Coordinates of N, CA and C in Angstrom, one line a residue:
D24 N 87.9 134.9 122.9 CA 86.4 135.1 123.2 C 85.4 134.1 122.4
V25 N 83.8 134.2 122.9 CA 83.8 132.9 122.1 C 83.0 133.8 120.5
W26 N 82.7 133.8 120.1 CA 81.9 134.5 119.3 C 80.2 134.0 119.4
P27 N 79.0 134.6 118.9 CA 77.8 134.3 119.5 C 77.1 134.0 118.1
A28 N 76.4 133.0 118.6 CA 75.6 131.9 117.0 C 75.4 133.5 115.9
E29 N 74.8 134.9 116.0 CA 74.5 135.3 114.8 C 75.7 136.6 114.4
H30 N 77.6 136.0 114.7 CA 77.9 136.4 114.5 C 78.5 136.5 112.9
V31 N 78.5 137.3 112.5 CA 79.0 137.3 110.9 C 80.5 137.5 110.8
Y32 N 81.7 136.3 110.1 CA 82.9 136.5 110.2 C 82.8 136.6 108.1
C33 N 83.4 137.7 108.0 CA 83.6 138.3 106.9 C 85.0 138.5 106.5
L34 N 84.9 137.3 105.8 CA 86.8 136.9 105.1 C 86.6 137.8 103.6
A35 N 87.0 139.8 103.0 CA 86.8 140.2 102.1 C 87.7 140.1 101.4
E36 N 88.9 139.4 102.0 CA 90.0 139.5 100.5 C 90.5 137.8 100.7
L37 N 89.4 136.9 100.3 CA 88.6 135.8 99.8 C 87.9 135.8 99.3
G38 N 86.6 136.8 99.8 CA 85.6 137.3 99.2 C 85.6 137.7 98.0
C39 N 86.7 139.0 97.3 CA 87.6 139.7 96.1 C 87.9 138.2 95.4
T40 N 89.1 137.7 96.2 CA 89.5 136.5 95.2 C 88.3 135.5 94.2
L41 N 87.2 135.0 95.0 CA 86.7 134.0 94.6 C 85.9 135.2 94.1
R42 N 85.6 136.6 93.3 CA 84.3 137.1 92.8 C 85.8 136.4 91.1
R43 N 86.2 136.9 91.4 CA 87.9 137.0 90.8 C 87.3 136.1 89.2
L44 N 87.7 134.8 90.2 CA 88.1 133.6 90.1 C 86.6 133.3 89.4
A45 N 85.1 133.5 89.7 CA 83.9 133.2 89.4 C 83.7 134.3 87.5
A46 N 84.1 134.8 87.7 CA 84.5 136.5 86.4 C 85.5 135.2 85.4
L47 N 86.3 135.4 85.5 CA 87.5 135.6 84.5 C 87.7 133.9 84.2
G48 N 87.8 133.3 85.7 CA 88.0 131.4 85.7 C 88.9 131.2 86.1
A49 N 89.8 129.7 85.7 CA 90.2 129.0 86.6 C 92.1 129.9 86.2
A50 N 91.8 129.8 84.9 CA 93.2 130.9 84.0 C 93.5 131.8 84.5
A51 N 92.8 133.0 86.0 CA 93.0 133.9 86.4 C 94.1 133.6 87.7
F52 N 93.9 132.5 88.2 CA 94.7 132.2 88.8 C 96.4 131.7 89.1
Y53 N 96.4 130.4 87.8 CA 97.4 129.8 86.5 C 98.5 130.4 86.7
S54 N 97.2 132.2 85.6 CA 98.1 133.1 84.5 C 98.1 133.9 84.6
G55 N 96.8 134.0 85.8 CA 96.7 135.4 84.9 C 96.7 135.8 85.7
G56 N 96.4 137.4 87.0 CA 96.5 138.6 88.3 C 96.6 138.2 89.1
I57 N 96.1 136.4 89.4 CA 96.0 136.5 90.5 C 97.1 135.4 90.9
A58 N 98.3 135.3 89.9 CA 99.5 134.9 89.5 C 100.0 134.8 89.6
D59 N 100.5 136.7 89.0 CA 101.4 137.7 89.2 C 101.6 138.1 90.4
T60 N 100.1 138.6 91.3 CA 100.2 138.7 92.8 C 100.6 137.7 93.7
I61 N 100.9 136.5 92.7 CA 100.8 135.4 93.9 C 102.7 135.1 93.7
V62 N 103.4 135.4 92.7 CA 104.2 134.6 91.9 C 105.4 136.7 92.5
A63 N 105.2 137.4 92.3 CA 105.5 138.4 92.8 C 105.6 138.1 94.3
D64 N 104.8 138.1 94.7 CA 104.8 137.8 96.8 C 106.4 136.8 97.1
M65 N 106.1 135.3 96.0 CA 107.4 134.7 96.3 C 108.0 134.9 96.6
A66 N 108.6 136.1 95.7 CA 109.7 136.1 94.5 C 110.0 137.1 96.1
A67 N 109.4 138.7 96.4 CA 110.1 139.1 97.5 C 110.2 138.8 98.3
Q68 N 109.4 137.0 99.0 CA 109.7 136.7 100.5 C 111.0 135.6 100.2
G69 N 111.1 135.4 98.9 CA 112.4 134.4 99.2 C 111.8 133.2 98.7
G70 N 110.7 133.0 98.0 CA 109.8 131.2 97.7 C 110.2 131.4 96.3
W71 N 109.6 130.2 95.8 CA 109.9 128.9 94.9 C 108.9 129.1 93.6
L72 N 108.6 129.9 93.4 CA 106.9 128.8 93.0 C 107.5 130.7 92.0
R73 N 107.1 129.9 90.6 CA 107.0 130.9 89.4 C 105.4 130.9 88.6
H74 N 105.9 131.7 87.5 CA 104.0 131.2 86.9 C 105.1 130.4 86.2
A75 N 105.8 129.3 85.4 CA 105.8 128.6 85.2 C 105.7 127.1 85.7
D76 N 105.7 127.3 87.2 CA 105.4 126.0 88.0 C 103.7 126.4 88.2
L77 N 103.5 127.8 87.9 CA 101.6 127.7 88.5 C 101.1 126.9 87.0
A78 N 101.2 127.9 86.3 CA 100.8 126.8 84.8 C 100.8 125.5 84.6
R79 N 101.9 125.1 84.7 CA 101.7 123.5 84.7 C 100.8 122.6 85.4
V80 N 100.5 123.3 86.9 CA 99.0 122.7 87.0 C 97.9 121.9 86.4
R81 N 97.5 120.8 86.6 CA 96.9 120.2 85.7 C 95.5 119.8 87.3
A82 N 94.0 119.9 86.3 CA 93.1 119.3 87.6 C 92.7 117.9 86.7
V83 N 93.4 116.4 88.2 CA 93.0 115.6 87.5 C 91.8 114.6 88.2
E84 N 91.2 113.8 87.3 CA 89.7 113.5 88.4 C 89.5 111.9 88.7
H85 N 89.1 112.0 89.4 CA 89.1 110.8 89.6 C 87.5 109.9 90.1
E86 N 87.5 109.0 90.3 CA 86.8 108.4 90.1 C 85.7 108.5 91.4
P87 N 84.4 109.7 92.1 CA 84.0 109.5 93.5 C 84.0 108.0 93.9
A88 N 84.4 107.7 95.3 CA 83.2 106.7 96.0 C 82.2 106.7 95.7
R89 N 82.0 104.9 95.5 CA 80.0 105.4 95.1 C 80.1 103.3 96.6
G90 N 78.1 103.6 96.4 CA 78.3 102.7 97.5 C 77.1 102.5 98.2
E91 N 75.9 102.2 99.0 CA 74.7 101.9 99.6 C 74.8 101.9 100.3
Y92 N 73.9 102.3 100.6 CA 72.9 102.3 102.8 C 71.0 102.4 102.2
R93 N 70.8 101.2 102.2 CA 68.8 100.7 102.2 C 68.7 101.5 101.0
G94 N 68.9 100.4 100.3 CA 68.6 100.5 98.3 C 68.9 101.9 97.9
V95 N 69.6 103.3 98.6 CA 70.2 104.0 98.2 C 71.8 104.6 98.1
E96 N 72.1 105.5 96.7 CA 73.6 105.0 96.4 C 73.8 106.4 97.0
V97 N 75.2 106.4 97.9 CA 75.7 107.3 98.0 C 77.0 107.4 97.0
V98 N 77.4 108.4 96.6 CA 78.4 109.2 96.1 C 78.9 109.8 96.5
S99 N 80.4 110.3 97.0 CA 81.1 111.1 98.0 C 82.3 111.4 97.2
F100 N 83.5 111.8 97.7 CA 84.5 112.3 97.2 C 86.0 111.1 98.0
P101 N 86.5 111.4 96.5 CA 87.6 109.5 96.9 C 88.6 110.1 98.4
T102 N 88.9 108.9 98.1 CA 90.9 109.8 98.9 C 91.6 110.2 97.3
P103 N 92.2 110.7 98.2 CA 92.7 111.5 99.1 C 91.4 112.6 100.9
G104 N 90.4 112.3 100.0 CA 89.6 112.6 100.5 C 88.9 112.4 101.8
G105 N 88.2 112.4 102.6 CA 87.1 111.8 103.8 C 86.1 110.9 103.2
G106 N 86.1 111.2 101.7 CA 84.3 110.4 102.0 C 84.7 108.8 101.3
G107 N 85.2 108.3 101.3 CA 85.4 107.2 101.7 C 85.5 106.4 102.9
A108 N 85.5 106.7 104.1 CA 85.3 107.3 105.4 C 83.3 106.7 105.0
V109 N 83.2 108.3 104.6 CA 81.7 108.3 105.0 C 80.9 107.4 104.6
V110 N 81.8 106.6 103.3 CA 80.9 105.5 102.0 C 80.7 104.7 103.2
E111 N 81.8 103.7 104.1 CA 82.3 102.6 104.5 C 81.8 102.6 106.2
A112 N 81.3 104.1 106.9 CA 80.5 103.7 107.8 C 79.0 104.0 107.1
L113 N 78.5 104.1 105.9 CA 77.4 104.1 105.9 C 76.9 102.4 105.1
Q114 N 77.7 101.8 105.1 CA 77.6 100.7 104.6 C 77.7 99.8 105.1
I115 N 78.7 99.9 106.4 CA 78.1 99.1 108.3 C 77.3 99.5 108.3
L116 N 76.4 100.5 108.5 CA 75.2 100.8 109.3 C 74.5 100.0 108.6
D117 N 74.1 99.7 107.2 CA 73.5 98.8 106.3 C 73.4 97.7 106.2
R118 N 74.4 97.0 107.5 CA 74.0 95.4 107.8 C 73.1 95.2 109.2
L119 N 73.1 96.4 110.0 CA 72.5 96.9 111.1 C 71.5 97.1 111.3
P120 N 70.5 96.4 112.0 CA 69.2 96.3 111.3 C 69.1 97.6 112.6
A121 N 67.4 97.8 110.7 CA 67.2 99.4 110.3 C 66.4 99.9 111.6
A122 N 65.7 99.1 112.7 CA 65.1 99.4 113.3 C 65.8 100.0 115.2
A123 N 66.8 99.2 114.8 CA 67.9 99.6 116.2 C 68.3 101.2 115.6
L124 N 68.3 102.1 114.5 CA 68.5 102.7 114.2 C 67.8 104.2 113.8
R125 N 66.3 103.8 113.8 CA 64.9 103.9 113.8 C 65.0 105.2 115.4
R126 N 65.6 104.4 117.1 CA 65.3 105.1 117.4 C 65.9 105.7 117.7
E127 N 65.7 106.9 118.7 CA 66.5 108.0 118.9 C 66.7 106.9 120.8
G128 N 68.6 107.7 121.2 CA 68.6 106.9 122.0 C 70.1 106.4 122.3
F129 N 70.2 105.7 123.2 CA 72.1 104.8 123.7 C 72.1 104.5 122.0
D130 N 71.4 103.4 122.3 CA 71.7 102.3 121.4 C 72.4 102.7 121.1
R131 N 71.6 103.8 119.6 CA 71.4 104.3 118.4 C 72.6 105.5 118.3
Q132 N 73.1 105.6 118.8 CA 74.0 107.1 118.9 C 75.4 106.1 119.2
R133 N 75.5 104.8 120.2 CA 76.2 104.3 119.9 C 76.9 103.7 118.7
L134 N 75.4 102.6 118.2 CA 76.0 101.8 116.6 C 76.1 102.7 115.2
L135 N 76.1 104.4 115.6 CA 76.7 105.8 115.0 C 78.2 105.1 114.6
L136 N 78.3 105.6 116.5 CA 80.0 106.5 116.7 C 80.6 104.6 116.3
E137 N 80.0 103.6 116.7 CA 81.2 102.5 116.5 C 81.8 102.1 114.6
A138 N 80.0 102.4 114.2 CA 80.6 102.7 112.4 C 81.8 103.4 112.3
T139 N 81.3 105.2 112.7 CA 82.5 105.6 112.7 C 83.5 105.9 113.1
R140 N 84.0 105.2 113.8 CA 85.7 104.6 114.1 C 86.3 103.3 113.7
L141 N 85.4 102.7 112.8 CA 85.5 101.4 112.3 C 85.8 101.5 110.2
A142 N 84.6 102.9 110.3 CA 85.7 104.0 108.8 C 86.3 103.7 108.9
L143 N 86.7 105.1 110.2 CA 88.3 105.8 109.8 C 89.1 105.7 110.5
A144 N 89.2 103.7 110.7 CA 90.2 103.7 111.4 C 90.8 102.3 110.3
D145 N 89.7 102.4 109.1 CA 90.2 101.6 107.6 C 90.6 103.1 106.8
E146 N 90.0 104.0 106.9 CA 90.6 105.1 105.9 C 92.3 105.5 106.4
S147 N 92.4 105.5 107.6 CA 94.3 105.8 108.2 C 94.4 104.3 107.4
R148 N 94.1 103.5 107.6 CA 95.4 102.5 107.0 C 95.2 102.0 105.4
V149 N 94.5 103.0 105.1 CA 94.5 102.5 103.1 C 95.9 103.4 102.1
T150 N 96.7 102.6 102.1 CA 97.9 102.9 101.1 C 97.9 102.7 99.5
A151 N 96.8 102.2 99.2 CA 97.1 102.0 97.6 C 96.6 103.5 97.0
P152 N 96.8 103.5 96.0 CA 96.5 104.6 95.3 C 95.1 104.7 94.8
F153 N 94.9 106.3 94.7 CA 93.6 106.3 93.9 C 93.8 106.1 92.7
P154 N 92.1 105.4 92.2 CA 91.5 104.9 92.4 C 90.8 104.5 93.5
A155 N 91.9 103.3 92.9 CA 91.7 102.0 94.2 C 91.9 102.1 95.5
A156 N 91.9 102.8 96.2 CA 91.7 102.8 97.8 C 90.6 103.2 97.9
A157 N 89.7 104.0 96.3 CA 88.6 104.6 97.0 C 87.9 103.0 97.4
R158 N 87.8 102.2 96.5 CA 88.0 101.0 96.3 C 87.5 99.5 97.0
E159 N 88.8 99.4 97.8 CA 89.2 99.6 99.2 C 88.2 99.2 99.6
L160 N 87.9 100.9 100.1 CA 87.3 101.8 102.0 C 85.7 101.7 101.2
V161 N 85.3 101.3 100.2 CA 83.5 100.9 99.9 C 83.2 99.3 99.7
S162 N 84.0 98.5 99.5 CA 83.3 97.4 99.1 C 82.5 96.8 100.4
R163 N 81.8 96.1 99.9 CA 80.2 95.6 100.1 C 81.2 94.5 101.6
E164 N 82.0 93.7 101.2 CA 82.4 92.8 102.1 C 83.4 93.2 103.1
R165 N 84.1 94.2 102.8 CA 84.9 94.8 104.0 C 83.9 95.6 105.4
A166 N 82.8 96.3 104.6 CA 81.2 96.6 105.4 C 80.7 95.7 106.3
A167 N 80.5 95.0 105.9 CA 80.0 93.3 106.1 C 80.7 92.1 107.3
Q168 N 82.3 92.4 107.1 CA 82.7 92.3 108.0 C 83.3 92.5 109.3
R169 N 83.4 94.3 109.0 CA 83.0 95.3 110.1 C 82.2 95.2 110.5
A170 N 80.7 94.7 110.2 CA 79.8 95.3 110.7 C 79.4 94.3 111.7
G171 N 80.0 92.5 111.7 CA 80.1 92.2 112.7 C 81.1 92.2 113.8
Q172 N 82.0 93.2 113.4 CA 82.8 93.1 115.0 C 81.6 94.2 116.1
I173 N 80.8 94.4 115.7 CA 80.1 95.7 116.6 C 79.4 94.3 118.2
R174 N 80.5 95.3 118.8 CA 79.4 94.3 120.2 C 78.1 94.9 120.9
A175 N 77.5 94.5 121.3 CA 75.8 94.7 122.0 C 76.5 94.9 123.6
D176 N 77.6 94.7 123.9 CA 78.1 94.3 125.0 C 78.9 95.8 125.7
R177 N 80.1 96.0 124.6 CA 81.3 97.3 124.5 C 81.7 98.1 123.9
A178 N 82.4 98.9 123.8 CA 82.8 99.5 122.8 C 84.1 98.6 122.0
L179 N 83.8 99.4 121.0 CA 85.6 98.1 120.5 C 86.4 99.2 121.1
S180 N 88.3 98.1 121.0 CA 89.4 98.7 121.7 C 90.0 98.7 120.4
T181 N 91.0 99.9 120.8 CA 92.0 100.7 119.8 C 91.9 99.8 119.1
A182 N 93.1 97.7 119.3 CA 93.0 97.0 119.1 C 92.0 96.4 118.1
E183 N 91.3 96.6 118.3 CA 89.0 95.7 117.4 C 89.9 96.6 115.8
L184 N 90.0 97.8 116.5 CA 89.8 98.6 115.3 C 90.8 99.3 114.1
G185 N 91.7 98.3 114.8 CA 92.5 98.3 113.5 C 93.3 99.2 112.4
G186 N 93.3 100.5 112.9 CA 94.4 101.4 112.5 C 95.4 102.0 112.7
I187 N 95.3 102.9 112.9 CA 97.3 103.4 113.4 C 97.3 103.7 113.9
G188 N 96.4 104.6 114.5 CA 95.7 105.7 116.3 C 95.9 106.4 115.9
A189 N 95.8 107.5 117.4 CA 95.0 108.7 117.1 C 96.3 109.4 116.5
P190 N 96.6 110.7 115.9 CA 97.7 111.8 116.5 C 97.4 111.6 117.4
P191 N 98.5 113.5 117.5 CA 98.9 113.7 118.7 C 98.2 115.4 118.3
W192 N 97.4 115.7 117.7 CA 96.6 116.4 117.2 C 95.5 116.9 117.0
H193 N 94.3 117.5 116.6 CA 93.3 117.6 116.7 C 92.6 118.4 114.8
D194 N 92.6 118.0 114.6 CA 92.1 118.4 113.0 C 91.2 119.2 112.6
R195 N 91.9 121.2 113.1 CA 90.7 121.7 113.2 C 90.4 122.8 111.8
D196 N 91.7 121.9 110.8 CA 91.6 123.1 109.4 C 90.9 122.8 107.9
T197 N 90.0 122.2 108.0 CA 88.6 122.0 107.3 C 88.4 122.7 107.6
T198 N 87.6 123.8 106.6 CA 86.0 124.3 106.6 C 85.5 124.0 105.3
Q199 N 84.3 123.6 106.3 CA 83.0 123.2 105.0 C 82.2 123.4 104.2
L200 N 81.8 124.7 103.4 CA 80.3 125.5 103.2 C 79.2 125.1 102.7
S201 N 78.0 125.0 102.9 CA 76.9 124.5 101.6 C 75.5 125.4 101.6
V202 N 76.0 125.6 100.1 CA 74.6 127.1 100.3 C 73.9 126.4 98.7
A203 N 72.2 127.0 99.1 CA 70.7 125.9 98.1 C 70.7 127.0 98.3
D204 N 69.5 127.6 97.1 CA 68.9 128.8 96.8 C 67.9 127.8 96.2
R205 N 66.7 129.1 95.7 CA 64.9 128.8 96.8 C 64.8 127.7 94.8
H206 N 65.7 127.4 94.5 CA 65.8 126.8 92.8 C 66.7 124.6 92.6
G207 N 66.8 124.7 94.1 CA 67.1 123.5 93.8 C 68.8 123.9 94.1
N208 N 69.9 124.8 92.8 CA 70.6 124.7 92.5 C 71.5 124.8 94.7
L209 N 72.9 123.7 93.8 CA 73.8 123.9 95.3 C 75.3 123.3 95.3
V210 N 75.8 124.0 96.3 CA 76.9 124.0 95.8 C 77.8 124.2 97.5
A211 N 78.8 122.7 97.4 CA 79.2 123.2 98.4 C 81.4 123.0 98.0
V212 N 81.6 123.2 98.9 CA 83.2 124.5 99.2 C 83.8 123.9 99.8
T213 N 85.5 123.5 99.9 CA 85.5 122.9 101.3 C 87.1 123.3 100.3
Q214 N 87.8 123.6 101.9 CA 88.5 124.9 102.7 C 89.5 123.2 103.2
T215 N 90.8 122.7 102.9 CA 91.7 122.3 104.0 C 93.0 122.5 103.6
L216 N 93.7 122.4 104.0 CA 94.8 122.6 105.1 C 95.7 121.2 106.3
G217 N 95.0 120.0 106.1 CA 95.8 119.0 106.2 C 95.5 119.4 108.3
R218 N 96.4 119.0 108.4 CA 96.7 118.6 110.3 C 97.5 119.8 110.3
I219 N 98.3 120.6 110.1 CA 99.2 121.5 111.0 C 99.2 123.4 110.3
F220 N 97.2 123.6 109.8 CA 97.2 124.3 108.6 C 98.1 125.1 108.0
G221 N 98.9 124.8 107.4 CA 99.2 124.9 105.6 C 100.7 125.0 106.5
S222 N 101.6 126.3 105.2 CA 102.3 126.8 105.9 C 102.8 127.3 106.7
Y223 N 101.5 128.5 106.8 CA 101.5 129.3 108.7 C 101.7 130.4 107.2
S224 N 101.8 130.4 105.6 CA 101.3 132.0 104.9 C 101.3 131.9 104.2
A225 N 100.6 133.1 104.1 CA 99.4 134.0 102.7 C 100.6 135.2 102.1
T226 N 99.6 135.4 101.3 CA 100.4 136.5 99.9 C 98.9 137.3 100.6
P227 N 99.5 138.4 101.7 CA 98.6 139.9 101.0 C 97.2 140.0 100.0
G228 N 96.4 140.1 99.8 CA 95.1 140.8 99.8 C 94.7 139.7 99.2
L229 N 95.2 138.8 98.7 CA 94.3 137.1 98.5 C 93.1 136.1 99.1
G230 N 93.4 136.5 101.0 CA 92.2 136.7 101.3 C 92.8 134.9 101.9
F231 N 93.5 133.4 102.2 CA 94.1 132.1 101.6 C 95.7 131.9 102.4
P232 N 95.4 131.6 103.5 CA 96.8 130.6 103.9 C 97.5 129.2 102.3
Y233 N 98.5 129.6 102.4 CA 99.2 128.3 101.4 C 99.3 127.0 102.5
N234 N 99.2 125.6 101.5 CA 98.9 125.0 101.5 C 100.6 123.6 102.2

């Protein structure tokens, strides 16, 4: 069944985990009570993860993907996230006539679609380590070359796109939540498990599946 638009889907266990993180910080996950719950479940199920493994995790900061659209700087999540493709698509569109993008209709939608197809094809072929991968995707030279491929009379073929081809599944496993308050504070949260819904397993009581 399809839920109606007003349906509220409540993840109470995940909400509890997020409240613990908000109150106690990341240490609760990697060395505190949440870690204890994870390790106990792993041991009970024959898993390999232990306290020492969680304690070794370190966040790695990367430079964001940066570009420009109509004089406005665009900053987004770099590879392995999809922000590089977003920036590239905008920079491809930046090379197209602004008037064509302002007019609602088929031609505008076609340009948006083709720019997105080109950017996603490029993203699928990137093999450089990040942050080099992000720079490779968002170069102005690449955007200019890709914009020049867009045809007025037909859609680009798969060969012209040059990507690795569509996988035999659909990416259904990423959830994006954006929240803004009346003071202008913004928070964006992305939960993603790749294309095969992670490991299909979860620790009871924590509210999230493992990647």
